[in-house]
Short mmCIF file of C-alpha atoms in Angstrom, two decimals:
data_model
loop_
_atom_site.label_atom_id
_atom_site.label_comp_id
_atom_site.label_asym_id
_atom_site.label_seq_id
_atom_site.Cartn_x
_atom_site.Cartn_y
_atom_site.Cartn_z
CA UNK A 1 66.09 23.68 39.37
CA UNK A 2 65.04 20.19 37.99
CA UNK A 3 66.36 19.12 34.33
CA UNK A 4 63.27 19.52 32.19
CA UNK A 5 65.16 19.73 28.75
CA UNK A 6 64.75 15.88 28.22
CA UNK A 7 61.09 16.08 27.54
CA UNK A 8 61.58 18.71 25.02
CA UNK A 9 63.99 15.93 23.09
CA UNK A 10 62.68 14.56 19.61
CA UNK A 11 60.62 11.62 19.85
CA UNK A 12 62.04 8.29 17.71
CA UNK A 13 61.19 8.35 14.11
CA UNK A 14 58.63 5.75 12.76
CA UNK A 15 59.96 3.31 9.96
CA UNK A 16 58.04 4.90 6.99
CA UNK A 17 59.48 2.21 4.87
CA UNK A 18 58.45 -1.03 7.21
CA UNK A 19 54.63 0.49 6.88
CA UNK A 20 54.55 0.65 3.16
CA UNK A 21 56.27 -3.01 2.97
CA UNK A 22 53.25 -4.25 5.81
CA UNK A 23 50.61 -2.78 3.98
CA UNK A 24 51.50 -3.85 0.37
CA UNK A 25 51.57 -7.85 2.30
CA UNK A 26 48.18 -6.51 3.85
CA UNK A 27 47.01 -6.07 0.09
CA UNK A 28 47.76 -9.69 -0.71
CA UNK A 29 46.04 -11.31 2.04
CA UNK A 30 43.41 -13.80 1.40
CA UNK A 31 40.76 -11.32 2.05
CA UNK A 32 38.84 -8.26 0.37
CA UNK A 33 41.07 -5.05 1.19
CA UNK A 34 40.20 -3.68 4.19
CA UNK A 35 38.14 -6.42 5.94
CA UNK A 36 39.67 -6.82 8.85
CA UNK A 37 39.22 -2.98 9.61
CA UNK A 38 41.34 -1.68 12.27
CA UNK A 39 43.11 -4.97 12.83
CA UNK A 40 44.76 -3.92 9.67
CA UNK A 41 46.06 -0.69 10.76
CA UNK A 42 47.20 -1.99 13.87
CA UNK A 43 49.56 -3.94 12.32
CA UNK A 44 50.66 -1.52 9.98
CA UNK A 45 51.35 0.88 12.93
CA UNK A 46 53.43 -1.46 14.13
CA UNK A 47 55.35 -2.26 11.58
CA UNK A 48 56.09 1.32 11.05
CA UNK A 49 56.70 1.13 15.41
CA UNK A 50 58.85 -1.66 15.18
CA UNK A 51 60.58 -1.28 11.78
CA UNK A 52 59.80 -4.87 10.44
CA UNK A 53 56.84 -6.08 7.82
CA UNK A 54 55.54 -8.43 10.30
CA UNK A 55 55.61 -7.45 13.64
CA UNK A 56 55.18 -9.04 17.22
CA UNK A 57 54.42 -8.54 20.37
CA UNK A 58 57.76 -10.22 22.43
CA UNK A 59 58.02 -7.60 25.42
CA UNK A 60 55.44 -6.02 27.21
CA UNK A 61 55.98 -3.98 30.37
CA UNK A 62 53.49 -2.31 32.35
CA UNK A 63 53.81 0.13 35.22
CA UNK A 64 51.81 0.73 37.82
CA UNK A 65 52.36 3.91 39.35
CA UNK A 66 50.34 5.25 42.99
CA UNK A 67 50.40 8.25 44.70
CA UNK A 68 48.31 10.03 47.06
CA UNK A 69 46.26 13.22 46.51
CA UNK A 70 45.68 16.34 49.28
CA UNK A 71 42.79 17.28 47.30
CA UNK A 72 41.03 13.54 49.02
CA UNK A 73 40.62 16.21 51.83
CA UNK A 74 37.26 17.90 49.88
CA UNK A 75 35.46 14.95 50.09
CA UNK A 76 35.59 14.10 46.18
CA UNK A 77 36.24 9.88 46.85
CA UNK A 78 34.09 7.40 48.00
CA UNK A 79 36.98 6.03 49.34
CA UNK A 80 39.50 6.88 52.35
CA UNK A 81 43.41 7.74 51.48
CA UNK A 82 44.06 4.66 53.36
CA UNK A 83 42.99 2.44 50.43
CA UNK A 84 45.89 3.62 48.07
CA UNK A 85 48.58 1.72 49.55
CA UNK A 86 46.61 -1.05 50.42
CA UNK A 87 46.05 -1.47 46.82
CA UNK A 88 49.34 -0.36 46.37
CA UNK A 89 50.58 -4.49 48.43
CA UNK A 90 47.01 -5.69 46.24
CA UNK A 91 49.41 -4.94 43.03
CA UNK A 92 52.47 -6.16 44.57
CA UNK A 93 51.17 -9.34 46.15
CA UNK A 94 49.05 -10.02 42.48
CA UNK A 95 45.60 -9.42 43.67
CA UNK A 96 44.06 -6.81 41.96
CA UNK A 97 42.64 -7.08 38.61
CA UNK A 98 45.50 -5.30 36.29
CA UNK A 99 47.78 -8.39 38.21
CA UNK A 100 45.23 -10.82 36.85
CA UNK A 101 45.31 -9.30 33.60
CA UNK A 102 48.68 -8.42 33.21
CA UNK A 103 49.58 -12.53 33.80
CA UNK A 104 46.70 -13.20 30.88
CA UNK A 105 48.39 -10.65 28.69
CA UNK A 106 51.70 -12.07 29.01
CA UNK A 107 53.10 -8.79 30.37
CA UNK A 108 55.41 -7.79 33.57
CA UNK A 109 54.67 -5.56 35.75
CA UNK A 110 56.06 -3.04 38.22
CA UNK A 111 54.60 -1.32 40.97
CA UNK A 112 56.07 1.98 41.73
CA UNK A 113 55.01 4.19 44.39
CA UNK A 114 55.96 8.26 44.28
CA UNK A 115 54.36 9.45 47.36
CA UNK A 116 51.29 7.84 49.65
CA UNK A 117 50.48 8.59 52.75
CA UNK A 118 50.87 5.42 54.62
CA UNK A 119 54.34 4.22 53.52
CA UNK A 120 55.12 0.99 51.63
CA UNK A 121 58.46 0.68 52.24
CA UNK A 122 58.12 -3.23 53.85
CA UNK A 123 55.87 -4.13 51.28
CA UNK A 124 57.79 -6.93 49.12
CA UNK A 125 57.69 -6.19 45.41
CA UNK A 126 57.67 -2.44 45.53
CA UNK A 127 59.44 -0.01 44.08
CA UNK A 128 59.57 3.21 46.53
CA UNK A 129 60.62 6.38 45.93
CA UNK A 130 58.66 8.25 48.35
CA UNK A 131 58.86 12.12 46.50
CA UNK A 132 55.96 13.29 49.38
CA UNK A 133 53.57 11.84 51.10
CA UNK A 134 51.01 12.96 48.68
CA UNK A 135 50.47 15.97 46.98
CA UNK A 136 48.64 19.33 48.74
CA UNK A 137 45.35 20.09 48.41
CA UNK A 138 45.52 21.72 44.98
CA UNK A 139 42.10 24.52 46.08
CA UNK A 140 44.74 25.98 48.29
CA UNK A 141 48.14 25.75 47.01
CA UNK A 142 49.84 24.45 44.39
CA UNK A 143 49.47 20.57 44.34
CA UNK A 144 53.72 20.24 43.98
CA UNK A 145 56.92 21.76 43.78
CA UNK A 146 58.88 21.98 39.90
CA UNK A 147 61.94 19.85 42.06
CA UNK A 148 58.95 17.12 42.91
CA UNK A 149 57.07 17.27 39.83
CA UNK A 150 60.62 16.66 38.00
CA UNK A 151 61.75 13.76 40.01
CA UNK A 152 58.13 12.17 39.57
CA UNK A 153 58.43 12.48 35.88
CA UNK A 154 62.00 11.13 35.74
CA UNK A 155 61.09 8.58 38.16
CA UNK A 156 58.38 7.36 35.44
CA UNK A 157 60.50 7.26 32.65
CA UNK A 158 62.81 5.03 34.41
CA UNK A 159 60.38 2.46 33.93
CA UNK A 160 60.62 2.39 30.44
CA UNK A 161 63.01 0.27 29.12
CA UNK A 162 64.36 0.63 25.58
CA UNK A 163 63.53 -2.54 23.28
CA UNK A 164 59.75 -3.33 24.61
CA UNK A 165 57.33 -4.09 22.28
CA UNK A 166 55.04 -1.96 24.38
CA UNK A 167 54.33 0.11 27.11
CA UNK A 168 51.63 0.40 29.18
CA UNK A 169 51.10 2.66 31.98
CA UNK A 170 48.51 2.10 34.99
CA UNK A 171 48.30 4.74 37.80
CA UNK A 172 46.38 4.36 41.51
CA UNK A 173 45.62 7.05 43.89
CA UNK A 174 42.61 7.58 45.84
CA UNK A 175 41.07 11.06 44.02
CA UNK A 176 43.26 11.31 41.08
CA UNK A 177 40.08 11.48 39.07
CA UNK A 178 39.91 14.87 40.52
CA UNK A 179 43.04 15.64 39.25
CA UNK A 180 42.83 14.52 36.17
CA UNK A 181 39.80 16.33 35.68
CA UNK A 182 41.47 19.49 36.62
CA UNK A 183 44.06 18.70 34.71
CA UNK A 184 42.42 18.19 31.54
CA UNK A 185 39.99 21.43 32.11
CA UNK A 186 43.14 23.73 32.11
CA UNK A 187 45.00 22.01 29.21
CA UNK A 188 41.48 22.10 27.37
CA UNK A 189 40.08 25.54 28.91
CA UNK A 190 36.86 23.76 30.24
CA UNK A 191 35.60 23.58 33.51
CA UNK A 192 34.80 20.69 36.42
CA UNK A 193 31.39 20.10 34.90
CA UNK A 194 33.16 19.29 31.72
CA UNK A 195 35.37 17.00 33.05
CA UNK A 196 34.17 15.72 36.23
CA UNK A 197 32.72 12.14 36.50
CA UNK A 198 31.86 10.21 39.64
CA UNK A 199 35.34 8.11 39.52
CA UNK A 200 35.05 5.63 42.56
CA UNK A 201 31.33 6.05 42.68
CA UNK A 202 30.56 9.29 44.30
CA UNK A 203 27.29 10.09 44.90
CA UNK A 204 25.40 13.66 43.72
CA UNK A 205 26.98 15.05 46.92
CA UNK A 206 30.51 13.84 46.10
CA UNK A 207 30.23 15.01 42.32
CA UNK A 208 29.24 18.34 43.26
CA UNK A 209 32.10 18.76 45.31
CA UNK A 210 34.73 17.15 42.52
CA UNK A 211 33.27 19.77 40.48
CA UNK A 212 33.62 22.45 43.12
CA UNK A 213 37.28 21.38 43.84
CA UNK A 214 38.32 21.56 40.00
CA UNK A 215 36.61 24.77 39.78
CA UNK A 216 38.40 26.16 42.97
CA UNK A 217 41.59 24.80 41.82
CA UNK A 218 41.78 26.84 38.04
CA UNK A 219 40.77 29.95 39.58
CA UNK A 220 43.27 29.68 42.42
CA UNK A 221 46.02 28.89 39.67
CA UNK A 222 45.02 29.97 36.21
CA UNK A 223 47.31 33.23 35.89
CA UNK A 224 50.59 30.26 36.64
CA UNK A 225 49.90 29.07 32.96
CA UNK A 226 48.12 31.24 31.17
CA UNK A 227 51.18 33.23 29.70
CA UNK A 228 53.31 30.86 29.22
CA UNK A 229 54.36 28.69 25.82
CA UNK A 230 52.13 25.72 25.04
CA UNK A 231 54.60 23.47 26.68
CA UNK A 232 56.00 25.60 29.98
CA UNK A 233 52.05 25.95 30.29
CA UNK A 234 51.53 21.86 30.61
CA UNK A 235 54.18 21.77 33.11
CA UNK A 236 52.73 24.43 35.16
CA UNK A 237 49.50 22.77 34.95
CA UNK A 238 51.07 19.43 36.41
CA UNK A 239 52.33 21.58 39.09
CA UNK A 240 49.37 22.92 40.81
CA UNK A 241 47.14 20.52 39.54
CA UNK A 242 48.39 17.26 39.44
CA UNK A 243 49.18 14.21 40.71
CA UNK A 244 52.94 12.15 41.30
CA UNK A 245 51.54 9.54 39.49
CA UNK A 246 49.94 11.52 36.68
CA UNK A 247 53.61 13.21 36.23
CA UNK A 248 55.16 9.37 36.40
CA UNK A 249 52.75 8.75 33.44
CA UNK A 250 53.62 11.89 31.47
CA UNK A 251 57.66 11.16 32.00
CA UNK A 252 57.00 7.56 30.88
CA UNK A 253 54.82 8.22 27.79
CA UNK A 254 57.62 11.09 26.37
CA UNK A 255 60.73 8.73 27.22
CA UNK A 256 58.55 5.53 25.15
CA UNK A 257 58.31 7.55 22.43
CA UNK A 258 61.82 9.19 22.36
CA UNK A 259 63.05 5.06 22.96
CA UNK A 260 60.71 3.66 20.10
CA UNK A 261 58.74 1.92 22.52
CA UNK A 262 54.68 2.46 21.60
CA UNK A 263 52.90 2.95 24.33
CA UNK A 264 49.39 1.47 25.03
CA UNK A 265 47.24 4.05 26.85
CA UNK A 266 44.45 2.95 29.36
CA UNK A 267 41.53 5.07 30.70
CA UNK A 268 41.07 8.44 31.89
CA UNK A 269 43.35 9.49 33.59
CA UNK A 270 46.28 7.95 31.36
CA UNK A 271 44.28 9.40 28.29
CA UNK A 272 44.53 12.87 30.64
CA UNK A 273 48.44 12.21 30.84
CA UNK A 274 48.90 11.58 27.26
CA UNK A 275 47.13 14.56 26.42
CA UNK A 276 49.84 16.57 28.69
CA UNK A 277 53.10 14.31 27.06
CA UNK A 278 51.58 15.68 23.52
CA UNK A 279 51.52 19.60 25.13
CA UNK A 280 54.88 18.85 25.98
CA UNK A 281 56.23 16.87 23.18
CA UNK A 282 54.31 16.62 20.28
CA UNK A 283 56.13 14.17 18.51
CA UNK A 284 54.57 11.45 21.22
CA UNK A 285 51.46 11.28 19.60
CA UNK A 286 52.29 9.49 16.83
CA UNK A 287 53.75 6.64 19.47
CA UNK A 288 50.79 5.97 21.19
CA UNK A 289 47.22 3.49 20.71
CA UNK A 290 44.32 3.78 23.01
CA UNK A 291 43.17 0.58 24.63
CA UNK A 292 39.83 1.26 25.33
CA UNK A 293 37.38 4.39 25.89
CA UNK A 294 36.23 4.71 29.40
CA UNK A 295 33.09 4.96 31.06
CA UNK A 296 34.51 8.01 32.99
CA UNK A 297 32.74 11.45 32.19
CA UNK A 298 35.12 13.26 29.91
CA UNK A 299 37.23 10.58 28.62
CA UNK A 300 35.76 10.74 25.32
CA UNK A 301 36.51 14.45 25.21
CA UNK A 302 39.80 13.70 25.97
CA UNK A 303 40.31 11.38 23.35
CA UNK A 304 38.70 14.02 20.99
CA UNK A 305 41.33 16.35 21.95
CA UNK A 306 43.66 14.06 21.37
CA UNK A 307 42.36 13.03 18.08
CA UNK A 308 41.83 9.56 18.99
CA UNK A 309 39.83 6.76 18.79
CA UNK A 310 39.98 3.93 21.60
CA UNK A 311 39.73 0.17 20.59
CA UNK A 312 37.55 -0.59 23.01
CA UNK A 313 34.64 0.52 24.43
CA UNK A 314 33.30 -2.10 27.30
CA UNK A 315 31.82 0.53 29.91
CA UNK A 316 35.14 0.05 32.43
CA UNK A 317 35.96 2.80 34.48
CA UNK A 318 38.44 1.24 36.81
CA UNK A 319 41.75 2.16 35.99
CA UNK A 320 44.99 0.41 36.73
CA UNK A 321 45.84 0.08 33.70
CA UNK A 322 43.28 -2.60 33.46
CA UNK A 323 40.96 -1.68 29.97
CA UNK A 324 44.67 -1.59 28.09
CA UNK A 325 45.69 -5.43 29.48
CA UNK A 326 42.05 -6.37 27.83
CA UNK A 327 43.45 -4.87 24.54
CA UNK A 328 46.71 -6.38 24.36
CA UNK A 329 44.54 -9.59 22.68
CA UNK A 330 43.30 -7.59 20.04
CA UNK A 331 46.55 -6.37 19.57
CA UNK A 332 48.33 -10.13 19.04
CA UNK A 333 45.03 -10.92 16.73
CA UNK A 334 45.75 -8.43 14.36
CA UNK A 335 49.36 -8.93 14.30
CA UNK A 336 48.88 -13.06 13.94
CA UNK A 337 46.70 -12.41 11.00
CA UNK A 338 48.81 -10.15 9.42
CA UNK A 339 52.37 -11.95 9.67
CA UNK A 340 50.52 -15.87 9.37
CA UNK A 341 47.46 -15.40 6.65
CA UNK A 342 48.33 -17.21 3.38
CA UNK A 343 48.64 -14.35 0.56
CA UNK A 344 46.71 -14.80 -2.65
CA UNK A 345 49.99 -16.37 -4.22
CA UNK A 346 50.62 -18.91 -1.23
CA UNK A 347 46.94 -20.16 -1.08
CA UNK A 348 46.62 -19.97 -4.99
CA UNK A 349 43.12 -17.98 -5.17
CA UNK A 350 42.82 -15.55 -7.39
CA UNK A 351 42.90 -11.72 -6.57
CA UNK A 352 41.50 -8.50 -8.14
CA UNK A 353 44.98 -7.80 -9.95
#
C-alpha cells in the first residue's frame, strides 16, 4: 500500500505579519492607492509567501513532467504517442518553447519522465523513472494502480526543492487533455462536453470522440469515488482517470505548499491538477498564482472552481508550462516596483495623509 498520509500534511503558514508591513510600504508609494492594480497584490502575496516586506524573485525551478496516455488509443490526438518522447529530448536538448522561455525567465528546468512509451533512458538531460509505459486506456479499466499513482506523486514532489522562490510545473503527454478533462468532470460532476476542448487541434471528429472517451470513462468508474471523503474521492479520481504526469503535478503542488514554495500554475491541465492538490489538501490554495488563462475549453471553469483569476489571458493553449514562463515578467515588475519606488517621504511629494 503506497504512503498517502504526506499529502494530507498541513500546508506552510503564510507570514500574516510580512503582508501587513508590504502593504502599509504599498500605501506610501509615489502613486494613488491602488494604481498599479494587481501588481500590487502580487507583491503583497509574496511578501506574505516569502516572509519579507520586499520580496524577490532569486530561485525559480520549473519541472517538466511527460507521460504517456492509453486513452491516445480512441483517437482523441491529432498527434501519434510517438511524439511524447520526442518532445520529451525537444525539452532536454532546449528546443521547445518552455526551454526558450524558461532561459528568458531566468529559471532551471528539469525534465522528468514517469512513464512513455518509447523509452528515454539514453536521452542526456533526463530524469527517468519509468513507473509504466503509459497509463491504460481509462474507457476500459482504471487508468493506474494506487502503488503507481503514489510513486508518480512522490516522484513529483521530489522536484520541489525547499527555498525556491517559485515553482512552476509543466506537464507533456500526447492526450492528457483527455485526461484532464475527465479529470476535472468527476472532481466538478460535469461531463466531456463541459470539459472537452480540441487540445492538439482535433478536428469535429476527434472532439466528438474526446467527449465520448470522458463520457465512457465516468460511467465505467463513477461508483470508485462517489462514496468516498472529499479527499479519498480525488485520489480515486487520479486513479482511473488520470495521467503520471497529472499525479507528478498534484504531488509537486501539495509538497510547494507544505515547503513554502508558491507555486506558479500554467494552463489547463496544471489548473486541472491544482484543482485535485486543493481536494486533497486544502491548505494549497492559498500557495498558488495562475499564470495565465488558457485558450483550452474548460479552463476558465476550472479556474472558477478554483476561485481564481489568471494573469494572463493571451489565447495560448500549448502547455509545457509555457503561458506561466510568460508570467514570471509580470511577476519581477510588480515586485521591482514595490521594493525600488521612492515613497512619498523619499521623493518629498506630498500624500493624502
Amino acid at each position: 500500500m503506497p504512503d498517502f498520509d504526506w499529502l494530507f500534511e498541513p500546508v506552510a503558514q503564510l507570514d500574516e505579519s510580512a503582508r501587513v508591513a508590504a502593504i502599509a510600504r504599498q500605501n506610501q508609494l509615489t502613486k494613488p492607492p491602488g494604481s498599479l492594480g494587481r501588481l500590487e497584490t502580487i507583491a503583497t502575496d509574496f511578501a506574505a509567501w516569502q516572509g519579507r516586506e520586499r520580496p524577490a524573485l532569486a530561485r525559480i525551478g520549473l519541472a517538466v513532467f511527460a507521460g504517456d496516455h492509453g486513452v491516445a488509443a480512441r483517437g482523441v490526438s491529432a498527434f501519434p504517442q510517438a511524439v511524447t518522447a520526442q518532445m520529451v529530448a525537444n525539452f532536454a536538448a532546449g528546443g521547445a518553447a518552455v526551454a526558450v522561455l524558461a532561459r528568458e525567465a531566468g529559471a532551471s528546468m528539469a525534465v522528468v519522465n514517469l512513464g512513455t512509451v518509447t523509452p528515454t533512458d539514453a536521452v542526456p538531460g533526463v530524469i527517468n523513472h519509468r513507473l509504466a509505459p503509459g497509463t491504460a486506456d481509462f474507457t476500459q479499466q482504471p487508468a493506474m494502480d494506487s502503488a503507481t499513482l503514489g510513486a508518480a506523486m512522490a516522484a513529483g514532489a521530489g522536484q520541489v526543492e525547499p527555498g525556491l522562490s517559485l515553482f512552476v510545473g509543466g506537464e507533456m503527454g500526447i492526450a492528457n487533455t483527455t485526461s484532464a478533462a475527465a479529470v476535472f468532470a468527476a472532481l466538478a460532476d460535469l461531463d466531456g462536453a463541459a470539459t472537452v476542448g480540441r487540445g492538439t487541434g482535433v478536428d469535429d471528429a476527434g472532439l466528438a470522440a474526446k467527449r465520448a472517451a470522458v463520457d465512457a470513462g465516468l460511467a465505467r468508474h463513477r461508483e470508485r469515488w462517489c462514496s468516498e471523503s472529499p479527499e479519498t474521492a480525488a485520489l480515486a479520481v487520479l486513479e482511473c482517470l488520470g495521467g503520471l504526469e497529472i499525479a507528478a503535478l498534484v504531488g509537486a503542488f501539495i509538497a510547494a505548499a507544505q515547503r513554502a514554495v508558491p507555486v506558479l500554475v500554467d494552463g489547463f491541465i496544471s489548473s486541472v491538477a491544482a484543482l485535485a492538490a486543493v481536494r486533497l489538501n486544502a491548505g494549497v490554495a492559498d500557495w498558488l498564482i495562475f499564470g495565465h488563462r488558457s485558450a483550452e475549453a474548460g479552463h476558465a471553469r476550472v479556474l472558477e472552481a478554483l476561485g481564481a483569476k489568471a494573469l494572463l489571458d493571451l489565447d495560448m493553449r500549448l502547455g509545457e508550462g509555457s503561458g506561466a514562463m510568460i508570467a514570471i515578467p509580470v511577476i519581477r515588475a510588480a515586485l521591482a516596483v514595490h521594493a525600488k519606488m521612492a515613497t512619498f517621504a523619499d521623493a518629498r511629494v506630498c500624500s493624502n495623509d
